[in-house]
Structure formats: C-alpha cells, structure tokens
Amino acid sequence: MTQVNDFYAQMLEAQQRATEQRVETRAALLSELRALGVTNIEVQYEGYGDSGNVEDVVVAPDTITLTEDLRRRVEDFGWDFAYALSPGFENNEGGYGELTWVLETDKIDVSHSNRYIETNTTEHEGL
C-alpha cells in the first residue's frame, strides 16, 4: 500500500510543479508578447495515434512576426496548457482544439474536441 501512496504523492507533486511552471511561463510570455505589441494569440493543436503537435500559431496584429524561439515557446505553452485541461487527447482517434489568449485582459479560452468511434451492435440468435 505504501508504494501506491508514494506513487500518487509523486504524481500530485509532479502535477503541482507543472502547474507552477505554466504560471511562470504564462507571466513571462505575457510580458514579452505585450512588449512586442501582440494583442491576441491563437494556438491550434491536434493529436491522434499516440502523437500530436501544434498545427499553427496565429498572431494579432498580423504585422508582428515572432522569433523562432518565441514562437516555439508559445507553441509549447499552448500545448501544455491545453493538455493540462484534456490529458491524453493524443491517444487513439485523438482530439484537437484551439487556445485563444487575449493579452490585454490575460484571458485564455480553450475550445477542445475529442474524436471517438461509436459502435452499435445488434445480435439476433436462435431465430
């Protein structure tokens, strides 16, 4: 029983550290993006078949171009944030979504969809 308790304690500790890291990353990115004049970020992501990635990052206004490093960090943050809300969506048929971050108000909305296969079986025996 002690091993099970240790495992869950370690999982909870790891989740807490990940949450704290997202808060720190969000604050740093918010400051950097605002300094560049970015008003809105959209991160579009998709996962399936045990894999996934960020499909696109849309920046507003569209006259601003992010450096490769900053874009990668925004992608990583968007993926981590969405994954924390819907863990495991990269498995099987997967899921996809969009994270929208309004920098002026520091408000993040996530629209996420999970894919699944539905099966309806009818059996007739001994007719």
Coordinates of C-alpha atoms in Angstrom, one line a residue:
M1 CA 0.0 0.0 0.0
T2 CA 2.9 2.3 0.7
Q3 CA 4.1 2.0 -2.9
V4 CA 0.7 3.1 -4.2
N5 CA 0.6 6.1 -1.8
D6 CA 4.2 7.0 -2.8
F7 CA 3.2 6.8 -6.5
Y8 CA 0.1 9.1 -6.1
A9 CA 2.1 11.5 -3.9
Q10 CA 4.8 11.7 -6.7
M11 CA 2.1 12.2 -9.3
L12 CA 0.5 15.0 -7.3
E13 CA 3.8 16.7 -6.7
A14 CA 4.7 16.5 -10.5
Q15 CA 1.3 18.0 -11.4
Q16 CA 1.8 20.8 -8.9
R17 CA 5.3 21.6 -10.3
A18 CA 3.8 21.6 -13.8
T19 CA 1.1 24.0 -12.8
E20 CA 3.6 26.3 -11.2
Q21 CA 5.8 26.2 -14.3
R22 CA 2.8 27.1 -16.5
V23 CA 2.0 30.1 -14.3
E24 CA 5.7 31.2 -14.6
T25 CA 5.8 30.6 -18.3
R26 CA 2.5 32.5 -18.8
A27 CA 3.7 35.5 -17.0
A28 CA 7.0 35.6 -18.9
L29 CA 5.3 35.2 -22.3
L30 CA 2.6 37.8 -21.4
S31 CA 5.3 40.4 -20.7
E32 CA 7.3 39.6 -23.9
L33 CA 4.3 39.4 -26.2
R34 CA 2.8 42.7 -24.8
A35 CA 6.2 44.4 -25.3
L36 CA 6.1 43.4 -29.0
G37 CA 2.6 44.8 -29.3
V38 CA 0.8 41.4 -29.7
T39 CA -2.8 41.7 -28.7
N40 CA -4.0 38.1 -29.4
I41 CA -2.6 34.7 -29.8
E42 CA -4.3 31.6 -31.2
V43 CA -2.7 28.2 -30.9
Q44 CA -4.3 25.4 -33.0
Y45 CA -3.3 21.9 -31.9
E46 CA -4.1 18.3 -32.9
G47 CA -3.3 14.9 -31.6
Y48 CA -4.1 11.3 -32.6
G49 CA -2.5 7.9 -32.9
D50 CA -0.3 8.4 -29.8
S51 CA 1.2 11.6 -31.2
G52 CA 0.4 15.3 -31.6
N53 CA 1.6 18.8 -32.2
V54 CA 0.7 22.4 -32.6
E55 CA -0.6 23.0 -36.1
D56 CA -0.4 26.8 -36.2
V57 CA 0.1 29.9 -34.2
V58 CA -1.8 33.0 -35.3
V59 CA -0.6 36.3 -34.0
A60 CA -2.6 39.6 -34.0
P61 CA -1.9 42.0 -35.3
D62 CA -0.7 40.0 -38.2
T63 CA 2.1 42.6 -38.9
I64 CA 4.1 41.1 -36.0
T65 CA 6.4 38.2 -36.6
L66 CA 7.6 36.2 -33.6
T67 CA 11.2 35.0 -33.5
E68 CA 11.6 31.3 -33.9
D69 CA 12.5 30.9 -30.2
L70 CA 9.5 32.9 -29.0
R71 CA 7.1 31.0 -31.4
R72 CA 8.4 27.7 -30.1
R73 CA 7.8 28.8 -26.5
V74 CA 4.3 29.9 -27.4
E75 CA 3.6 26.6 -29.1
D76 CA 5.0 24.7 -26.1
F77 CA 2.9 26.8 -23.7
G78 CA -0.3 26.4 -25.7
W79 CA 0.2 22.6 -25.9
D80 CA 1.0 22.3 -22.2
F81 CA -2.0 24.5 -21.2
A82 CA -4.5 22.6 -23.4
Y83 CA -3.0 19.2 -22.4
A84 CA -3.5 20.0 -18.7
L85 CA -7.2 20.5 -19.4
S86 CA -7.6 17.4 -21.6
P87 CA -4.8 15.0 -20.9
G88 CA -4.4 12.0 -23.2
F89 CA -6.2 13.6 -26.2
E90 CA -3.3 12.4 -28.4
N91 CA -4.3 8.8 -28.0
N92 CA -6.4 6.6 -30.3
E93 CA -8.7 8.8 -32.5
G94 CA -7.4 11.8 -30.7
G95 CA -8.6 15.3 -30.3
Y96 CA -8.0 18.8 -31.5
G97 CA -8.6 22.4 -30.5
E98 CA -7.7 26.0 -30.3
L99 CA -6.4 28.1 -27.4
T100 CA -7.2 31.8 -27.7
W101 CA -5.2 34.2 -25.5
V102 CA -6.3 37.8 -25.3
L103 CA -3.3 39.5 -23.9
E104 CA -4.9 42.8 -22.9
T105 CA -7.0 41.0 -20.3
D106 CA -4.7 38.0 -19.9
K107 CA -7.8 35.7 -20.6
I108 CA -7.3 32.3 -22.1
D109 CA -10.2 30.3 -23.7
V110 CA -9.8 26.8 -24.9
S111 CA -12.1 25.1 -27.3
H112 CA -11.3 21.3 -27.4
S113 CA -12.9 18.4 -29.3
N114 CA -12.3 14.7 -28.7
R115 CA -12.8 12.2 -31.5
Y116 CA -14.2 8.8 -30.9
I117 CA -15.6 5.8 -32.8
E118 CA -19.1 4.7 -31.9
T119 CA -20.2 1.2 -32.5
N120 CA -23.8 0.0 -32.4
T121 CA -24.1 -3.8 -32.4
T122 CA -27.3 -5.8 -32.9
E123 CA -27.4 -9.6 -32.5
H124 CA -30.2 -12.0 -33.4
E125 CA -29.8 -15.6 -32.2
G126 CA -31.9 -18.7 -32.5
L127 CA -34.5 -17.2 -34.8

